[in-house]
Amino acid sequence: MMAFLRPVRPLQDAMPFFPLRRLAAAVLAAAIVPAAQAQTPYVPVMQQYGDFVVTRDRHDALVTLSFRQHGYWPGGAREVAEVRPLAATREGQPMLLAFTKGYTGQGTILIGVQNGEPLMRPVSPLQRDSMVRTERDPEWGVPQPGRPEVLLFARDGRALDTRTGELLWFDVPGGVTGDYAPAMLVSVSPDGRRGAYLTNALTKVGIIVATRDDGVAGMLALPPDTYQRWLKPISDAASAQAGAAIQARQGRTDSNRIRRELELAWFGQQFQWKQGKGGWQVTGLGLASVPPEGKQP
């Protein structure tokens, strides 16, 4: 009976040796590769503008700003949403346009270096009564038609020359800031010394040309039907766009802001600057602004 019993072969004898070794190597590699990938450190995206460094982390909607390896919080703002470089420089360093939000935020600001230190100036202050709306759609200025280097901040009554970094505002009577200002900055002359303002009081529409420091230099009364023919359709279109954006849950929901931008585009299409004996004046719709009565060119 013992003759019929066969010895049991070890498992390694029952399977080829090389396939088993390859299987073990494959299992080991499958375990090592994910572990190596998990250990690879994430490097935030860093953009350098001169001695300024802007760092963005993929897990954070905000950016951090540093100057010469030191953290910089412009105006004490702790929440910087975006930074954009300008062509202008100060002390060899590029100037920056930034938007800061939150309760420490300043809105849209201009950053430049002075005496070796970064300093900020407000361009378009954050409005507390509509902070959420502004944060959703920051003010970056509207390029002036034909002069994209000039950014118009119509709500704030000022402009920014991105080549020089100079903030521009003009000597015009009355209020020029806010959603319902009686005069709105719509254009800057080629020499940057004069600004054109669109006035709209009880549907009586006109244009004022103001200098930097010497008051009004030109006036133009527009035809009586200007409001009904041009501006009211613009206002209606702005309301419709804002309503559609609200329904679509998009950012552009401020009808006043949309209206301003449409009016800026309309002015750029209908009017232009012309040099004359009285300096730069505005022409358009077959009309031209003239110096106020009694004022010498």
Short mmCIF file of C-alpha atoms in Angstrom, two decimals:
data_model
loop_
_atom_site.label_atom_id
_atom_site.label_comp_id
_atom_site.label_asym_id
_atom_site.label_seq_id
_atom_site.Cartn_x
_atom_site.Cartn_y
_atom_site.Cartn_z
CA MET A 1 0.00 0.00 0.00
CA MET A 2 2.89 2.34 0.61
CA ALA A 3 3.84 1.99 -3.04
CA PHE A 4 0.71 3.87 -4.15
CA LEU A 5 1.46 7.04 -2.14
CA ARG A 6 3.18 9.87 -4.07
CA PRO A 7 5.09 12.58 -2.29
CA VAL A 8 3.41 16.05 -2.28
CA ARG A 9 5.47 18.61 -4.28
CA PRO A 10 6.14 21.93 -2.59
CA LEU A 11 4.13 24.92 -3.87
CA GLN A 12 7.19 26.53 -5.40
CA ASP A 13 7.73 23.41 -7.43
CA ALA A 14 4.13 23.55 -8.68
CA MET A 15 4.49 27.11 -10.14
CA PRO A 16 7.25 28.46 -12.34
CA PHE A 17 9.74 30.62 -10.38
CA PHE A 18 10.06 33.63 -12.71
CA PRO A 19 6.31 34.45 -13.05
CA LEU A 20 6.02 34.48 -9.25
CA ARG A 21 8.91 36.92 -8.94
CA ARG A 22 7.41 39.20 -11.56
CA LEU A 23 4.03 39.14 -9.78
CA ALA A 24 5.65 40.17 -6.50
CA ALA A 25 7.53 42.99 -8.23
CA ALA A 26 4.31 44.27 -9.83
CA VAL A 27 2.48 44.23 -6.49
CA LEU A 28 5.37 46.10 -4.84
CA ALA A 29 5.50 48.71 -7.62
CA ALA A 30 1.74 49.29 -7.40
CA ALA A 31 2.14 50.03 -3.70
CA ILE A 32 5.19 52.28 -4.10
CA VAL A 33 3.97 54.54 -6.95
CA PRO A 34 0.89 56.01 -5.16
CA ALA A 35 2.99 56.48 -2.02
CA ALA A 36 5.61 58.39 -4.01
CA GLN A 37 2.94 60.49 -5.66
CA ALA A 38 1.35 61.30 -2.31
CA GLN A 39 4.71 62.48 -0.98
CA THR A 40 5.27 64.95 -3.85
CA PRO A 41 4.83 68.42 -2.29
CA TYR A 42 2.39 70.88 -3.84
CA VAL A 43 4.09 74.07 -4.99
CA PRO A 44 1.82 77.17 -5.05
CA VAL A 45 1.79 79.30 -8.19
CA MET A 46 4.09 82.30 -7.77
CA GLN A 47 4.26 85.33 -10.05
CA GLN A 48 7.06 87.82 -9.67
CA TYR A 49 6.83 91.49 -10.65
CA GLY A 50 10.15 93.07 -9.82
CA ASP A 51 10.58 92.65 -6.06
CA PHE A 52 6.87 91.93 -5.62
CA VAL A 53 5.77 88.28 -5.45
CA VAL A 54 2.15 87.20 -5.73
CA THR A 55 1.42 83.68 -4.47
CA ARG A 56 -1.76 81.76 -5.17
CA ASP A 57 -2.72 78.46 -3.55
CA ARG A 58 -5.14 76.19 -5.41
CA HIS A 59 -7.17 75.72 -2.23
CA ASP A 60 -7.63 79.46 -1.62
CA ALA A 61 -9.46 82.05 -3.70
CA LEU A 62 -7.21 84.79 -2.30
CA VAL A 63 -3.58 85.61 -3.03
CA THR A 64 -0.74 86.68 -0.76
CA LEU A 65 1.52 89.59 -1.61
CA SER A 66 5.11 90.10 -0.53
CA PHE A 67 7.77 92.71 -1.22
CA ARG A 68 11.44 91.79 -0.92
CA GLN A 69 10.55 88.59 0.93
CA HIS A 70 8.37 90.35 3.49
CA GLY A 71 4.60 89.98 3.60
CA TYR A 72 2.72 93.07 2.46
CA TRP A 73 -0.90 93.85 3.32
CA PRO A 74 -1.81 97.04 1.43
CA GLY A 75 -3.66 99.46 3.66
CA GLY A 76 -3.97 96.72 6.27
CA ALA A 77 -6.17 94.63 3.97
CA ARG A 78 -5.92 90.94 4.78
CA GLU A 79 -7.90 89.70 1.78
CA VAL A 80 -6.29 90.39 -1.58
CA ALA A 81 -8.39 88.88 -4.37
CA GLU A 82 -6.29 89.72 -7.43
CA VAL A 83 -3.21 91.68 -8.50
CA ARG A 84 -2.51 93.05 -11.98
CA PRO A 85 0.79 94.63 -13.11
CA LEU A 86 0.85 97.96 -14.95
CA ALA A 87 3.28 99.26 -17.55
CA ALA A 88 4.17 102.11 -15.18
CA THR A 89 7.12 101.83 -12.79
CA ARG A 90 8.28 103.61 -9.63
CA GLU A 91 11.91 103.48 -8.50
CA GLY A 92 12.51 100.68 -10.98
CA GLN A 93 9.66 98.58 -9.59
CA PRO A 94 6.45 97.84 -11.53
CA MET A 95 3.27 99.44 -10.26
CA LEU A 96 0.36 97.14 -9.44
CA LEU A 97 -3.40 97.41 -9.50
CA ALA A 98 -5.01 95.22 -6.84
CA PHE A 99 -8.44 94.48 -5.45
CA THR A 100 -8.79 93.98 -1.71
CA LYS A 101 -12.06 92.89 -0.14
CA GLY A 102 -13.60 92.01 3.19
CA TYR A 103 -14.07 94.25 6.21
CA THR A 104 -10.41 95.28 6.08
CA GLY A 105 -10.52 95.73 2.30
CA GLN A 106 -10.01 99.01 0.47
CA GLY A 107 -11.50 98.11 -2.92
CA THR A 108 -9.39 98.74 -6.01
CA ILE A 109 -6.01 100.21 -5.09
CA LEU A 110 -2.83 101.36 -6.80
CA ILE A 111 0.49 100.14 -5.38
CA GLY A 112 3.82 101.81 -6.07
CA VAL A 113 7.23 101.99 -4.41
CA GLN A 114 8.34 105.24 -2.78
CA ASN A 115 11.59 105.61 -0.85
CA GLY A 116 12.09 101.88 -1.07
CA GLU A 117 8.73 101.01 0.49
CA PRO A 118 5.44 99.96 -1.16
CA LEU A 119 2.63 102.46 -0.73
CA MET A 120 -1.01 102.22 -1.77
CA ARG A 121 -3.58 104.74 -2.99
CA PRO A 122 -7.31 104.02 -3.31
CA VAL A 123 -8.62 104.16 -6.86
CA SER A 124 -12.14 102.84 -6.42
CA PRO A 125 -13.07 102.52 -2.73
CA LEU A 126 -15.13 99.54 -1.62
CA GLN A 127 -18.76 100.51 -1.04
CA ARG A 128 -19.95 98.97 2.21
CA ASP A 129 -23.62 99.11 1.27
CA SER A 130 -23.02 96.96 -1.82
CA MET A 131 -19.87 95.12 -0.74
CA VAL A 132 -21.02 91.67 -1.79
CA ARG A 133 -21.95 92.89 -5.25
CA THR A 134 -18.65 94.72 -5.69
CA GLU A 135 -16.64 91.75 -4.44
CA ARG A 136 -18.38 89.56 -6.99
CA ASP A 137 -17.53 91.98 -9.79
CA PRO A 138 -14.51 94.16 -8.86
CA GLU A 139 -13.92 97.59 -10.36
CA TRP A 140 -10.94 97.40 -12.73
CA GLY A 141 -11.74 100.46 -14.81
CA VAL A 142 -12.98 100.67 -18.40
CA PRO A 143 -10.38 101.25 -21.15
CA GLN A 144 -11.10 104.53 -22.89
CA PRO A 145 -12.13 103.90 -26.51
CA GLY A 146 -9.12 104.59 -28.72
CA ARG A 147 -6.82 104.93 -25.68
CA PRO A 148 -6.74 101.58 -23.86
CA GLU A 149 -3.85 102.74 -21.67
CA VAL A 150 -6.30 105.05 -19.86
CA LEU A 151 -8.70 103.31 -17.48
CA LEU A 152 -11.88 105.23 -16.67
CA PHE A 153 -13.44 104.80 -13.22
CA ALA A 154 -16.67 106.63 -14.00
CA ARG A 155 -18.34 105.98 -10.63
CA ASP A 156 -15.35 107.48 -8.84
CA GLY A 157 -14.82 110.48 -11.12
CA ARG A 158 -11.20 109.66 -11.90
CA ALA A 159 -9.00 107.93 -14.43
CA LEU A 160 -5.72 106.01 -14.32
CA ASP A 161 -2.94 106.38 -16.89
CA THR A 162 -1.42 102.91 -16.82
CA ARG A 163 1.73 104.09 -18.64
CA THR A 164 2.67 106.64 -15.99
CA GLY A 165 0.71 105.35 -13.00
CA GLU A 166 -0.84 108.79 -12.55
CA LEU A 167 -4.33 109.15 -11.11
CA LEU A 168 -6.29 111.82 -12.99
CA TRP A 169 -9.21 113.92 -11.78
CA PHE A 170 -10.42 117.31 -12.87
CA ASP A 171 -11.66 120.63 -11.50
CA VAL A 172 -15.38 120.44 -12.22
CA PRO A 173 -18.16 121.96 -10.10
CA GLY A 174 -20.69 119.71 -8.38
CA GLY A 175 -20.58 116.05 -7.47
CA VAL A 176 -18.88 113.60 -9.82
CA THR A 177 -18.83 110.41 -7.76
CA GLY A 178 -21.47 107.82 -6.98
CA ASP A 179 -24.14 105.94 -8.89
CA TYR A 180 -26.29 109.00 -9.51
CA ALA A 181 -23.73 111.80 -9.84
CA PRO A 182 -24.97 114.77 -11.92
CA ALA A 183 -21.76 114.68 -13.97
CA MET A 184 -19.89 111.54 -15.05
CA LEU A 185 -16.32 111.39 -16.35
CA VAL A 186 -16.46 109.86 -19.83
CA SER A 187 -13.15 110.73 -21.52
CA VAL A 188 -9.67 112.19 -21.01
CA SER A 189 -7.97 114.44 -23.58
CA PRO A 190 -4.90 113.15 -25.44
CA ASP A 191 -2.59 115.29 -23.30
CA GLY A 192 -4.22 114.14 -20.07
CA ARG A 193 -4.90 117.73 -19.01
CA ARG A 194 -8.65 117.81 -19.55
CA GLY A 195 -11.59 115.57 -18.85
CA ALA A 196 -15.01 115.41 -20.49
CA TYR A 197 -18.06 114.95 -18.26
CA LEU A 198 -21.52 113.91 -19.38
CA THR A 199 -24.17 115.84 -17.45
CA ASN A 200 -27.74 114.66 -17.13
CA ALA A 201 -30.11 116.74 -15.02
CA LEU A 202 -33.83 116.11 -15.49
CA THR A 203 -33.18 114.75 -19.01
CA LYS A 204 -31.27 117.93 -19.94
CA VAL A 205 -28.03 116.50 -21.28
CA GLY A 206 -24.74 118.26 -21.94
CA ILE A 207 -20.96 117.96 -21.86
CA ILE A 208 -18.51 119.83 -19.63
CA VAL A 209 -14.79 120.00 -20.41
CA ALA A 210 -12.82 120.52 -17.20
CA THR A 211 -9.12 121.19 -16.65
CA ARG A 212 -6.88 119.68 -14.00
CA ASP A 213 -6.67 122.82 -11.88
CA ASP A 214 -8.37 125.76 -13.61
CA GLY A 215 -12.05 124.93 -13.69
CA VAL A 216 -14.30 124.52 -16.71
CA ALA A 217 -12.72 125.05 -20.13
CA GLY A 218 -15.61 124.10 -22.40
CA MET A 219 -19.34 123.46 -22.49
CA LEU A 220 -21.65 121.78 -24.96
CA ALA A 221 -25.46 121.54 -24.78
CA LEU A 222 -26.72 118.43 -26.51
CA PRO A 223 -30.01 118.30 -28.49
CA PRO A 224 -33.22 118.10 -26.40
CA ASP A 225 -34.00 114.59 -27.65
CA THR A 226 -30.62 113.19 -26.56
CA TYR A 227 -32.03 111.50 -23.46
CA GLN A 228 -34.98 109.85 -25.18
CA ARG A 229 -33.03 108.98 -28.30
CA TRP A 230 -29.79 107.73 -26.79
CA LEU A 231 -29.60 107.52 -23.03
CA LYS A 232 -32.97 106.04 -22.12
CA PRO A 233 -32.48 103.02 -24.44
CA ILE A 234 -29.07 102.54 -22.82
CA SER A 235 -30.64 102.60 -19.35
CA ASP A 236 -33.32 100.12 -20.43
CA ALA A 237 -30.71 97.80 -21.92
CA ALA A 238 -28.67 97.94 -18.71
CA SER A 239 -31.69 96.97 -16.62
CA ALA A 240 -32.44 94.07 -18.94
CA GLN A 241 -28.84 92.82 -18.78
CA ALA A 242 -28.79 93.03 -14.99
CA GLY A 243 -32.12 91.19 -14.75
CA ALA A 244 -30.85 88.41 -17.02
CA ALA A 245 -27.65 88.14 -14.96
CA ILE A 246 -29.65 87.81 -11.74
CA GLN A 247 -31.74 85.01 -13.20
CA ALA A 248 -28.61 83.28 -14.48
CA ARG A 249 -26.85 83.86 -11.12
CA GLN A 250 -23.98 85.67 -12.79
CA GLY A 251 -21.76 88.43 -11.40
CA ARG A 252 -22.85 91.39 -13.52
CA THR A 253 -26.00 92.33 -11.64
CA ASP A 254 -25.46 96.08 -11.06
CA SER A 255 -27.60 97.92 -13.59
CA ASN A 256 -26.03 101.28 -12.71
CA ARG A 257 -22.57 99.96 -13.46
CA ILE A 258 -23.68 98.37 -16.72
CA ARG A 259 -25.37 101.64 -17.70
CA ARG A 260 -22.18 103.61 -17.03
CA GLU A 261 -20.14 101.26 -19.18
CA LEU A 262 -22.65 101.43 -22.02
CA GLU A 263 -22.64 105.24 -21.82
CA LEU A 264 -18.85 105.27 -21.95
CA ALA A 265 -18.95 103.16 -25.11
CA TRP A 266 -21.63 105.42 -26.63
CA PHE A 267 -19.60 108.56 -25.91
CA GLY A 268 -16.52 106.98 -27.50
CA GLN A 269 -18.50 106.22 -30.65
CA GLN A 270 -20.16 109.63 -30.99
CA PHE A 271 -17.54 112.12 -29.75
CA GLN A 272 -13.85 112.85 -30.15
CA TRP A 273 -11.27 115.36 -29.00
CA LYS A 274 -10.12 118.17 -31.29
CA GLN A 275 -7.32 120.63 -30.71
CA GLY A 276 -8.28 124.28 -31.15
CA LYS A 277 -7.28 127.79 -30.08
CA GLY A 278 -8.96 127.15 -26.75
CA GLY A 279 -7.07 123.92 -26.21
CA TRP A 280 -8.59 120.45 -26.48
CA GLN A 281 -12.38 120.51 -26.94
CA VAL A 282 -14.99 117.84 -27.61
CA THR A 283 -16.80 117.47 -30.94
CA GLY A 284 -19.60 115.14 -32.00
CA LEU A 285 -23.13 114.94 -33.37
CA GLY A 286 -22.25 117.97 -35.51
CA LEU A 287 -21.51 120.08 -32.41
CA ALA A 288 -18.42 121.31 -30.56
CA SER A 289 -17.79 122.47 -27.02
CA VAL A 290 -16.73 126.10 -26.55
CA PRO A 291 -15.14 127.98 -23.62
CA PRO A 292 -17.65 129.44 -21.16
CA GLU A 293 -18.75 132.99 -21.86
CA GLY A 294 -16.21 135.48 -20.60
CA LYS A 295 -13.46 132.91 -20.14
CA GLN A 296 -10.33 133.42 -22.22
CA PRO A 297 -8.90 130.42 -24.07
#
